[in-house]
C-alpha positions as MATLAB code, in Angstrom:
seq = 'XXXXXXXXXXXXXXXXXXXXXXXXXXXXXXXXXXXXXXXXXXXXXXXXXXXXXXXXXXXXXXXXXXXXXXXXXXXXXXXXXXXXXXXXXXXXXXXXXXXXXXXXXXXXXXXXXXXXXXXXXXXXXXXXXXXXXXXXXXXXXXXXXXXXXXXXXXXXXXXXXXXXXXXXXXXXXXXXXXXXXXXXXXXX';
ca = [
       0.000    0.000    0.000;
       1.472    3.323   -1.063;
       0.065    6.526    0.399;
      -0.318    9.538   -1.863;
      -1.726   12.708   -0.305;
      -2.581   15.263   -2.959;
      -5.552   17.113   -1.547;
      -7.526   17.621    1.627;
      -9.945   14.788    0.746;
      -7.063   12.285    0.699;
      -6.136   13.376    4.209;
      -9.686   13.355    5.545;
     -10.275    9.773    4.410;
      -7.452    8.494    6.640;
      -7.829    7.396   10.239;
      -5.191    6.567   12.800;
      -4.389    2.889   12.706;
      -1.531    0.448   12.973;
       0.000    2.021    9.862;
      -1.140    5.660   10.029;
      -0.329    8.210   12.753;
      -1.118   11.936   12.843;
       0.993   14.392   14.830;
       0.604   18.140   15.299;
       4.332   19.042   15.065;
       3.671   22.646   16.111;
       6.727   23.064   18.324;
       7.126   25.477   21.232;
       7.137   28.555   19.032;
       4.339   27.372   16.728;
       6.617   27.286   13.675;
       6.961   23.530   13.729;
       9.418   20.965   14.946;
       9.763   17.208   14.909;
       7.664   16.069   17.884;
       9.387   14.173   20.698;
       6.745   11.448   20.453;
       7.684   10.894   16.787;
      10.488    8.487   17.724;
       8.397    5.891   19.620;
       6.054    5.817   16.592;
       9.071    5.461   14.292;
      10.330    2.511   16.382;
       6.894    0.867   16.508;
       6.270    1.139   12.775;
       9.781   -0.033   11.922;
       9.174   -3.102   14.110;
       5.794   -3.772   12.521;
       4.547   -3.569    8.972;
       5.793   -0.032    8.374;
       3.496    2.916    7.950;
       3.085    6.659    7.574;
       3.475    9.479   10.065;
       1.641   12.607    8.949;
       2.788   15.846   10.577;
       0.812   19.076   10.781;
      -2.540   17.529   11.657;
      -4.506   18.453   14.779;
      -6.791   16.001   16.563;
      -9.802   17.289   18.449;
     -12.658   15.070   19.612;
     -11.659   12.307   17.195;
     -11.611   14.690   14.219;
      -8.371   15.326   12.341;
      -7.801   18.783   10.863;
      -4.774   19.734    8.758;
      -3.146   22.833   10.223;
       0.222   22.437    8.561;
       3.573   23.591    9.853;
       5.226   26.928    9.184;
       8.722   25.553    8.583;
       8.214   22.052    7.169;
      11.665   22.130    5.543;
      13.229   22.505    9.026;
      11.338   19.416   10.206;
      12.597   17.449    7.212;
      16.179   18.603    7.850;
      15.917   17.737   11.568;
      14.571   14.295   10.715;
      17.439   13.462    8.370;
      19.980   14.874   10.851;
      18.646   12.627   13.631;
      18.135    9.415   11.614;
      21.734    8.295   11.908;
      22.217    9.402   15.513;
      22.431    6.063   17.360;
      21.849    7.864   20.674;
      18.426    8.781   19.246;
      17.373    5.694   17.223;
      19.059    2.362   16.509;
      18.216    2.035   12.804;
      17.398    4.201    9.805;
      14.470    2.659    7.912;
      13.763    5.656    5.694;
      15.011    4.486    2.320;
      15.449    7.809    0.554;
      14.476   11.457    0.543;
      11.420   10.433   -1.517;
      10.041    8.747    1.620;
       9.571   12.162    3.262;
       7.083   14.289    1.353;
       6.051   17.898    1.883;
       2.555   18.639    0.607;
       0.611   21.909    0.392;
      -3.108   21.423    0.846;
      -5.960   23.875    1.333;
      -4.082   25.391    4.231;
      -1.438   28.071    4.076;
       1.296   25.819    5.380;
       2.628   22.450    4.325;
       1.864   19.034    5.709;
       4.730   16.561    5.902;
       4.354   12.840    5.765;
       6.940   10.157    6.202;
       6.833    6.604    4.899;
       8.493    4.092    7.201;
       9.223    0.768    5.599;
       9.748   -2.435    7.504;
      12.756   -4.671    6.915;
      13.480   -7.897    8.780;
      17.061   -6.823    9.432;
      15.889   -3.699   11.267;
      13.596   -5.588   13.631;
      14.114   -4.406   17.221;
      14.486   -0.792   16.122;
      14.798    1.016   19.442;
      15.256    4.442   20.918;
      18.755    5.026   22.262;
      21.406    2.296   22.238;
      19.806   -0.291   24.514;
      16.776   -2.084   23.050;
      15.395   -3.090   26.462;
      12.743   -0.630   27.603;
      13.258    1.431   24.434;
      11.676   -0.760   21.736;
       8.080   -0.170   20.635;
       5.337   -2.026   18.793;
       2.342   -0.489   17.090;
      -0.920   -1.915   18.413;
      -4.201   -0.478   17.199;
      -3.402    3.252   16.981;
      -0.816    3.481   19.729;
       2.853    2.841   20.389;
       3.454    0.295   23.150;
       6.740   -0.459   24.901;
       7.840   -4.062   24.285;
       8.611   -6.324   27.218;
      12.079   -7.895   27.434;
      10.946  -11.278   26.040;
       9.492   -9.620   22.942;
      12.723   -7.678   22.418;
      14.771  -10.883   22.779;
      12.560  -12.575   20.185;
      13.007   -9.636   17.802;
      16.766   -9.776   18.253;
      16.775  -13.525   17.587;
      14.711  -12.989   14.423;
      17.242  -10.397   13.296;
      19.904  -13.085   13.232;
      17.693  -15.771   11.689;
      15.137  -14.044    9.448;
      13.257  -17.265    8.949;
      14.631  -20.540   10.137;
      12.304  -22.312    7.701;
      14.225  -20.838    4.759;
      17.557  -22.392    5.711;
      18.930  -25.153    3.495;
      19.382  -28.437    5.289;
      22.871  -29.868    5.368;
      23.989  -32.708    3.120;
      23.205  -35.156    5.945;
      19.500  -34.827    5.211;
      17.759  -36.182    2.142;
      14.278  -35.440    0.879;
      13.272  -39.070    0.361;
      14.597  -40.279    3.708;
      13.573  -37.358    5.917;
      10.232  -36.181    4.540;
       7.074  -38.172    5.222;
       5.241  -37.935    1.899;
       1.807  -38.550    3.465;
       2.358  -35.647    5.890;
       3.536  -33.461    3.024;
       0.362  -34.222    1.042;
      -1.826  -33.380    4.042;
       0.107  -30.137    4.552;
      -0.248  -29.110    0.905;
      -4.014  -29.756    0.976;
];
């Protein structure tokens, strides 16, 4: 699923979910800055199926209104400056500058949205250097801190993407080690 926001209708049809998050990004001075709660969402989406963070959108009583940000270019610059800071986040899952879009809608200021892709090798994407207590998962529309067992599982999966994809050694043979009746039942 690729997200393309071109007008206000595109934005209004979205709801917060496991793969979509809205953030105000107004900053202290109202000109816009990357929100502090951006990074837990980044971690959670990187550890899940990926997703989109849309900045410059205000939530009030369950309604989302685009308000934009005055200096969206500053937010984009701050994001790219912080992506490779391992004291901030353990992995950069933003593939290219194309994954961070600035869009002008029917508001005076721009709305920024970021596509976060998910890669098996970046599983256990965490805030700071230690994954324990700093790794998030996206559940429903919120970012939840992972317990230590979940983090350990993610780290193990990082090493072995899928143990089922490994080639068996020469000591195993298809005819001798596979029960054909079980295989037929499995395939059906």
